[in-house]
Amino acid sequence: MLLTFYKYQGTGNDFVMIDNRSLNFPKKDTKLVASLCDRRFGIGADGLILLENDEMSDFNMVYYNADGKEGSLCGNGGRCTIAFAKYLGIIENETTFNAVDGLHNASIDNELVSLQMQDLSDIKMKPNYVFLNTGSPHHVQMVKNIQSFDVFSEGKKLRYGLYGQSGSNINFVESITEDEFAVRTYERGVEDETLSCGTGVTAAALAMHHQQKTTSTEVKIKVQGGNLMVKFSKDGDTYRNIFLTGPAEQVFKGEITI
């Protein structure tokens, strides 16, 4: 079978995108998904995304981690899927789509995509870190000298040692200014550091606000692959109107025999 695919990236977080409205892709074949994401023997990506029809919204996003297993919400993947949907002519500048955690509103202006995340109220404060779920589970921990920090070793140790086999994404954060932070993330499923993690960036911004490390409700985040913005409002103990905004672009289109 000859498979047409597209490669997208959002601040360096890259994805194999497939138009699966015909439902021809073998979704249960985890080995195939992993092989397509393999950077040496496949196309190479942090994850694979299927765009499918949806009865309740403009489209449905199905996300797989690079290990081939279906994953939780991917924020940058969602932004890339929105850009892909516009390229396919499914949407124009605004959309509502379905993902594993429910419906999301979003907008796109050229290559700048703004994705609304689910409201959040459950934030667990620990002595040295914060834990919260922004569609995916995230450990958020402040560090010094983040650019020289050993994200892979420390992230892997926490991912398995603290959270077991099911795991959590591990985010390391350093303050740059009152409303800007640097974030580096070890992602479960990829089992390595990625250049950007959308749900991780969102978690980091909310965690910094919750800990009063910033009073701003428009938090700038610098990741290894570029810059993102997280905007939100707070209603009592609940964070609402959470938007993750940043670039998403098509890198190339190709065909591969599967």
mmCIF file of C-alpha atoms in Angstrom:
data_model
loop_
_atom_site.group_PDB
_atom_site.id
_atom_site.type_symbol
_atom_site.label_atom_id
_atom_site.label_comp_id
_atom_site.label_asym_id
_atom_site.label_seq_id
_atom_site.Cartn_x
_atom_site.Cartn_y
_atom_site.Cartn_z
ATOM 1 C CA MET A 1 0.000 0.000 0.000
ATOM 2 C CA LEU A 2 1.361 3.414 -0.983
ATOM 3 C CA LEU A 3 0.830 5.902 1.850
ATOM 4 C CA THR A 4 0.817 9.669 1.305
ATOM 5 C CA PHE A 5 2.038 11.560 4.357
ATOM 6 C CA TYR A 6 2.916 15.094 5.375
ATOM 7 C CA LYS A 7 5.592 16.254 7.794
ATOM 8 C CA TYR A 8 4.679 19.137 10.122
ATOM 9 C CA GLN A 9 6.549 20.834 12.936
ATOM 10 C CA GLY A 10 5.614 23.238 15.707
ATOM 11 C CA THR A 11 8.637 24.837 17.429
ATOM 12 C CA GLY A 12 10.684 21.776 16.553
ATOM 13 C CA ASN A 13 8.137 19.210 17.780
ATOM 14 C CA ASP A 14 7.637 17.210 14.575
ATOM 15 C CA PHE A 15 4.885 14.890 13.384
ATOM 16 C CA VAL A 16 3.955 12.552 10.555
ATOM 17 C CA MET A 17 0.484 13.715 9.491
ATOM 18 C CA ILE A 18 -1.916 11.453 7.612
ATOM 19 C CA ASP A 19 -5.298 12.293 6.099
ATOM 20 C CA ASN A 20 -7.270 9.263 7.306
ATOM 21 C CA ARG A 21 -10.788 10.398 6.429
ATOM 22 C CA SER A 22 -11.046 7.254 4.300
ATOM 23 C CA LEU A 23 -10.047 5.133 7.350
ATOM 24 C CA ASN A 24 -7.543 3.155 5.256
ATOM 25 C CA PHE A 25 -4.639 3.473 7.701
ATOM 26 C CA PRO A 26 -4.086 0.312 9.838
ATOM 27 C CA LYS A 27 -4.615 2.033 13.209
ATOM 28 C CA LYS A 28 -3.970 -1.049 15.353
ATOM 29 C CA ASP A 29 -0.502 -1.670 13.890
ATOM 30 C CA THR A 30 1.676 -0.134 16.609
ATOM 31 C CA LYS A 31 4.846 -1.525 15.026
ATOM 32 C CA LEU A 32 4.051 0.294 11.777
ATOM 33 C CA VAL A 33 3.474 3.576 13.606
ATOM 34 C CA ALA A 34 6.756 3.196 15.506
ATOM 35 C CA SER A 35 8.636 2.355 12.304
ATOM 36 C CA LEU A 36 7.263 5.427 10.514
ATOM 37 C CA CYS A 37 8.406 7.615 13.437
ATOM 38 C CA ASP A 38 11.872 6.028 13.529
ATOM 39 C CA ARG A 39 14.481 8.645 12.603
ATOM 40 C CA ARG A 40 16.909 6.162 11.071
ATOM 41 C CA PHE A 41 14.708 3.569 9.367
ATOM 42 C CA GLY A 42 11.491 5.544 8.799
ATOM 43 C CA ILE A 43 10.289 9.078 8.147
ATOM 44 C CA GLY A 44 11.279 10.321 11.590
ATOM 45 C CA ALA A 45 9.044 12.179 14.043
ATOM 46 C CA ASP A 46 8.117 12.710 17.687
ATOM 47 C CA GLY A 47 4.680 11.298 16.904
ATOM 48 C CA LEU A 48 2.145 10.341 14.239
ATOM 49 C CA ILE A 49 -1.260 11.984 13.823
ATOM 50 C CA LEU A 50 -4.325 10.824 11.920
ATOM 51 C CA LEU A 51 -6.880 13.410 10.825
ATOM 52 C CA GLU A 52 -10.320 11.794 10.574
ATOM 53 C CA ASN A 53 -13.947 12.818 10.096
ATOM 54 C CA ASP A 54 -15.960 13.558 13.228
ATOM 55 C CA GLU A 55 -19.730 13.741 13.717
ATOM 56 C CA MET A 56 -19.576 16.438 16.407
ATOM 57 C CA SER A 57 -16.919 18.760 15.008
ATOM 58 C CA ASP A 58 -14.797 19.712 11.985
ATOM 59 C CA PHE A 59 -12.423 16.752 12.412
ATOM 60 C CA ASN A 60 -11.002 14.238 14.870
ATOM 61 C CA MET A 61 -7.324 14.085 15.844
ATOM 62 C CA VAL A 62 -5.822 10.700 16.749
ATOM 63 C CA TYR A 63 -2.334 10.963 18.224
ATOM 64 C CA TYR A 64 0.342 8.257 18.554
ATOM 65 C CA ASN A 65 3.614 8.586 20.440
ATOM 66 C CA ALA A 66 6.845 7.695 18.659
ATOM 67 C CA ASP A 67 6.779 4.280 20.389
ATOM 68 C CA GLY A 68 3.636 3.440 18.393
ATOM 69 C CA LYS A 69 1.156 3.615 21.251
ATOM 70 C CA GLU A 70 -1.863 5.880 21.142
ATOM 71 C CA GLY A 71 -1.129 8.818 23.424
ATOM 72 C CA SER A 72 -2.826 11.497 25.464
ATOM 73 C CA LEU A 73 -3.291 15.033 24.161
ATOM 74 C CA CYS A 74 -0.381 16.574 22.285
ATOM 75 C CA GLY A 75 -0.572 20.382 22.253
ATOM 76 C CA ASN A 76 1.903 21.055 19.453
ATOM 77 C CA GLY A 77 0.446 18.110 17.555
ATOM 78 C CA GLY A 78 -2.965 19.702 17.896
ATOM 79 C CA ARG A 79 -1.669 22.990 16.520
ATOM 80 C CA CYS A 80 -0.063 21.155 13.588
ATOM 81 C CA THR A 81 -3.294 19.264 12.913
ATOM 82 C CA ILE A 82 -5.158 22.563 12.717
ATOM 83 C CA ALA A 83 -2.650 23.816 10.131
ATOM 84 C CA PHE A 84 -3.033 20.502 8.258
ATOM 85 C CA ALA A 85 -6.836 20.786 8.300
ATOM 86 C CA LYS A 86 -6.602 24.266 6.780
ATOM 87 C CA TYR A 87 -4.199 22.980 4.108
ATOM 88 C CA LEU A 88 -6.717 20.244 3.236
ATOM 89 C CA GLY A 89 -9.515 22.822 2.956
ATOM 90 C CA ILE A 90 -11.496 21.393 5.869
ATOM 91 C CA ILE A 91 -11.441 24.647 7.847
ATOM 92 C CA GLU A 92 -10.736 28.325 7.260
ATOM 93 C CA ASN A 93 -9.518 30.468 10.165
ATOM 94 C CA GLU A 94 -11.496 29.034 13.099
ATOM 95 C CA THR A 95 -12.372 25.496 14.113
ATOM 96 C CA THR A 96 -13.737 23.139 16.730
ATOM 97 C CA PHE A 97 -12.212 19.664 16.650
ATOM 98 C CA ASN A 98 -12.222 16.505 18.720
ATOM 99 C CA ALA A 99 -9.226 14.947 20.501
ATOM 100 C CA VAL A 100 -8.702 12.261 23.105
ATOM 101 C CA ASP A 101 -9.618 14.684 25.930
ATOM 102 C CA GLY A 102 -12.680 16.172 24.227
ATOM 103 C CA LEU A 103 -13.564 19.151 22.041
ATOM 104 C CA HIS A 104 -11.144 22.048 21.446
ATOM 105 C CA ASN A 105 -11.627 25.465 19.886
ATOM 106 C CA ALA A 106 -8.792 26.946 17.855
ATOM 107 C CA SER A 107 -7.871 29.608 15.327
ATOM 108 C CA ILE A 108 -5.157 30.012 12.708
ATOM 109 C CA ASP A 109 -3.663 33.161 11.212
ATOM 110 C CA ASN A 110 -1.087 32.306 8.545
ATOM 111 C CA GLU A 111 1.318 29.953 10.406
ATOM 112 C CA LEU A 112 0.358 31.165 13.899
ATOM 113 C CA VAL A 113 -2.022 28.711 15.585
ATOM 114 C CA SER A 114 -3.878 29.294 18.852
ATOM 115 C CA LEU A 115 -5.299 26.193 20.558
ATOM 116 C CA GLN A 116 -7.703 26.325 23.500
ATOM 117 C CA MET A 117 -6.916 23.778 26.207
ATOM 118 C CA GLN A 118 -9.324 22.295 28.745
ATOM 119 C CA ASP A 119 -10.033 24.148 31.998
ATOM 120 C CA LEU A 120 -7.816 23.074 34.897
ATOM 121 C CA SER A 121 -8.304 23.149 38.660
ATOM 122 C CA ASP A 122 -6.425 20.124 40.007
ATOM 123 C CA ILE A 123 -2.839 21.206 40.716
ATOM 124 C CA LYS A 124 -0.823 19.153 43.201
ATOM 125 C CA MET A 125 1.890 21.054 45.067
ATOM 126 C CA LYS A 126 4.903 19.069 46.262
ATOM 127 C CA PRO A 127 8.021 20.284 48.108
ATOM 128 C CA ASN A 128 10.218 20.439 44.986
ATOM 129 C CA TYR A 129 7.776 20.244 42.082
ATOM 130 C CA VAL A 130 4.210 20.675 40.850
ATOM 131 C CA PHE A 131 2.075 17.997 39.176
ATOM 132 C CA LEU A 132 -0.838 18.776 36.865
ATOM 133 C CA ASN A 133 -2.610 17.326 33.834
ATOM 134 C CA THR A 134 -3.076 19.615 30.826
ATOM 135 C CA GLY A 135 -4.409 16.830 28.618
ATOM 136 C CA SER A 136 -1.241 14.876 29.429
ATOM 137 C CA PRO A 137 0.379 14.394 32.869
ATOM 138 C CA HIS A 138 3.195 16.819 33.690
ATOM 139 C CA HIS A 139 5.809 17.144 36.400
ATOM 140 C CA VAL A 140 7.091 20.747 36.585
ATOM 141 C CA GLN A 141 10.317 21.481 38.447
ATOM 142 C CA MET A 142 12.453 24.620 38.595
ATOM 143 C CA VAL A 143 16.206 24.324 37.986
ATOM 144 C CA LYS A 144 19.207 26.595 37.570
ATOM 145 C CA ASN A 145 21.431 26.811 34.477
ATOM 146 C CA ILE A 146 18.803 25.085 32.344
ATOM 147 C CA GLN A 147 20.862 25.158 29.139
ATOM 148 C CA SER A 148 23.544 22.942 30.690
ATOM 149 C CA PHE A 149 21.086 20.808 32.672
ATOM 150 C CA ASP A 150 21.090 17.043 31.916
ATOM 151 C CA VAL A 151 17.450 16.800 30.838
ATOM 152 C CA PHE A 152 17.731 13.268 29.459
ATOM 153 C CA SER A 153 19.267 11.628 32.535
ATOM 154 C CA GLU A 154 17.278 13.539 35.139
ATOM 155 C CA GLY A 155 14.063 13.329 33.143
ATOM 156 C CA LYS A 156 14.369 9.586 32.614
ATOM 157 C CA LYS A 157 15.120 9.035 36.306
ATOM 158 C CA LEU A 158 12.004 10.929 37.400
ATOM 159 C CA ARG A 159 9.781 9.586 34.619
ATOM 160 C CA TYR A 160 10.298 5.983 35.744
ATOM 161 C CA GLY A 161 11.466 6.362 39.351
ATOM 162 C CA LEU A 162 8.698 8.668 40.529
ATOM 163 C CA TYR A 163 5.843 7.767 38.173
ATOM 164 C CA GLY A 164 6.444 4.123 37.222
ATOM 165 C CA GLN A 165 5.778 2.492 33.889
ATOM 166 C CA SER A 166 2.757 4.630 32.977
ATOM 167 C CA GLY A 167 4.986 7.628 33.566
ATOM 168 C CA SER A 168 4.682 11.379 33.342
ATOM 169 C CA ASN A 169 6.272 14.007 31.159
ATOM 170 C CA ILE A 170 9.023 15.824 33.044
ATOM 171 C CA ASN A 171 9.472 19.586 32.609
ATOM 172 C CA PHE A 172 12.405 21.640 33.853
ATOM 173 C CA VAL A 173 11.870 25.399 34.133
ATOM 174 C CA GLU A 174 14.038 28.458 34.674
ATOM 175 C CA SER A 175 12.854 32.058 35.019
ATOM 176 C CA ILE A 176 14.109 34.551 32.414
ATOM 177 C CA THR A 177 12.000 37.603 33.324
ATOM 178 C CA GLU A 178 8.844 38.165 35.370
ATOM 179 C CA ASP A 179 6.645 36.873 32.540
ATOM 180 C CA GLU A 180 9.055 34.687 30.546
ATOM 181 C CA PHE A 181 10.453 31.236 31.306
ATOM 182 C CA ALA A 182 12.716 28.699 29.628
ATOM 183 C CA VAL A 183 11.338 25.144 29.511
ATOM 184 C CA ARG A 184 12.944 21.836 28.545
ATOM 185 C CA THR A 185 10.929 18.622 28.509
ATOM 186 C CA TYR A 186 11.582 14.892 28.695
ATOM 187 C CA GLU A 187 8.580 13.270 26.980
ATOM 188 C CA ARG A 188 7.239 9.841 27.815
ATOM 189 C CA GLY A 189 6.491 7.811 24.684
ATOM 190 C CA VAL A 190 9.368 9.530 22.920
ATOM 191 C CA GLU A 191 11.606 8.634 25.911
ATOM 192 C CA ASP A 192 13.913 11.540 25.213
ATOM 193 C CA GLU A 193 14.005 15.305 25.294
ATOM 194 C CA THR A 194 11.966 16.961 22.558
ATOM 195 C CA LEU A 195 12.597 20.457 21.217
ATOM 196 C CA SER A 196 9.156 21.519 22.427
ATOM 197 C CA CYS A 197 6.108 20.100 24.221
ATOM 198 C CA GLY A 198 2.846 22.016 23.978
ATOM 199 C CA THR A 199 1.031 20.491 26.948
ATOM 200 C CA GLY A 200 4.292 20.771 28.915
ATOM 201 C CA VAL A 201 4.656 24.463 28.091
ATOM 202 C CA THR A 202 1.038 24.979 29.169
ATOM 203 C CA ALA A 203 1.647 23.074 32.408
ATOM 204 C CA ALA A 204 4.801 25.080 33.114
ATOM 205 C CA ALA A 205 3.044 28.426 32.596
ATOM 206 C CA LEU A 206 0.143 27.492 34.884
ATOM 207 C CA ALA A 207 2.503 26.030 37.499
ATOM 208 C CA MET A 208 4.577 29.212 37.557
ATOM 209 C CA HIS A 209 1.438 31.329 38.020
ATOM 210 C CA HIS A 210 0.050 28.962 40.669
ATOM 211 C CA GLN A 211 3.313 29.198 42.627
ATOM 212 C CA GLN A 212 3.291 33.007 42.248
ATOM 213 C CA LYS A 213 6.521 32.937 40.255
ATOM 214 C CA THR A 214 4.672 35.267 37.891
ATOM 215 C CA THR A 215 1.568 37.429 38.156
ATOM 216 C CA SER A 216 1.112 37.651 34.390
ATOM 217 C CA THR A 217 -1.724 35.805 32.639
ATOM 218 C CA GLU A 218 0.196 36.001 29.358
ATOM 219 C CA VAL A 219 3.306 33.897 29.871
ATOM 220 C CA LYS A 220 6.062 33.675 27.273
ATOM 221 C CA ILE A 221 7.851 30.343 27.032
ATOM 222 C CA LYS A 222 11.210 29.799 25.363
ATOM 223 C CA VAL A 223 11.788 26.173 24.271
ATOM 224 C CA GLN A 224 14.699 24.621 22.404
ATOM 225 C CA GLY A 225 12.763 24.902 19.134
ATOM 226 C CA GLY A 226 11.453 28.450 19.426
ATOM 227 C CA ASN A 227 8.919 30.524 21.342
ATOM 228 C CA LEU A 228 5.364 29.928 22.524
ATOM 229 C CA MET A 229 2.771 31.931 24.450
ATOM 230 C CA VAL A 230 0.281 30.678 27.043
ATOM 231 C CA LYS A 231 -2.663 32.960 27.877
ATOM 232 C CA PHE A 232 -5.292 32.199 30.501
ATOM 233 C CA SER A 233 -7.676 33.584 33.091
ATOM 234 C CA LYS A 234 -8.257 32.422 36.655
ATOM 235 C CA ASP A 235 -11.686 31.997 38.222
ATOM 236 C CA GLY A 236 -11.278 31.042 41.878
ATOM 237 C CA ASP A 237 -9.196 27.857 41.870
ATOM 238 C CA THR A 238 -9.845 27.123 38.191
ATOM 239 C CA TYR A 239 -7.766 28.179 35.218
ATOM 240 C CA ARG A 240 -9.991 28.915 32.217
ATOM 241 C CA ASN A 241 -9.672 30.242 28.664
ATOM 242 C CA ILE A 242 -6.242 28.614 28.368
ATOM 243 C CA PHE A 243 -4.726 29.197 24.926
ATOM 244 C CA LEU A 244 -1.438 27.799 23.608
ATOM 245 C CA THR A 245 -0.181 29.934 20.721
ATOM 246 C CA GLY A 246 2.750 29.505 18.383
ATOM 247 C CA PRO A 247 3.856 28.626 14.845
ATOM 248 C CA ALA A 248 3.035 25.406 12.988
ATOM 249 C CA GLU A 249 4.199 24.656 9.474
ATOM 250 C CA GLN A 250 4.323 21.982 6.809
ATOM 251 C CA VAL A 251 7.884 20.815 6.141
ATOM 252 C CA PHE A 252 7.327 18.411 3.259
ATOM 253 C CA LYS A 253 4.974 15.906 1.621
ATOM 254 C CA GLY A 254 5.979 12.369 0.647
ATOM 255 C CA GLU A 255 4.970 8.813 -0.137
ATOM 256 C CA ILE A 256 6.064 5.593 1.500
ATOM 257 C CA THR A 257 5.167 1.949 0.884
ATOM 258 C CA ILE A 258 3.752 0.168 3.930
#
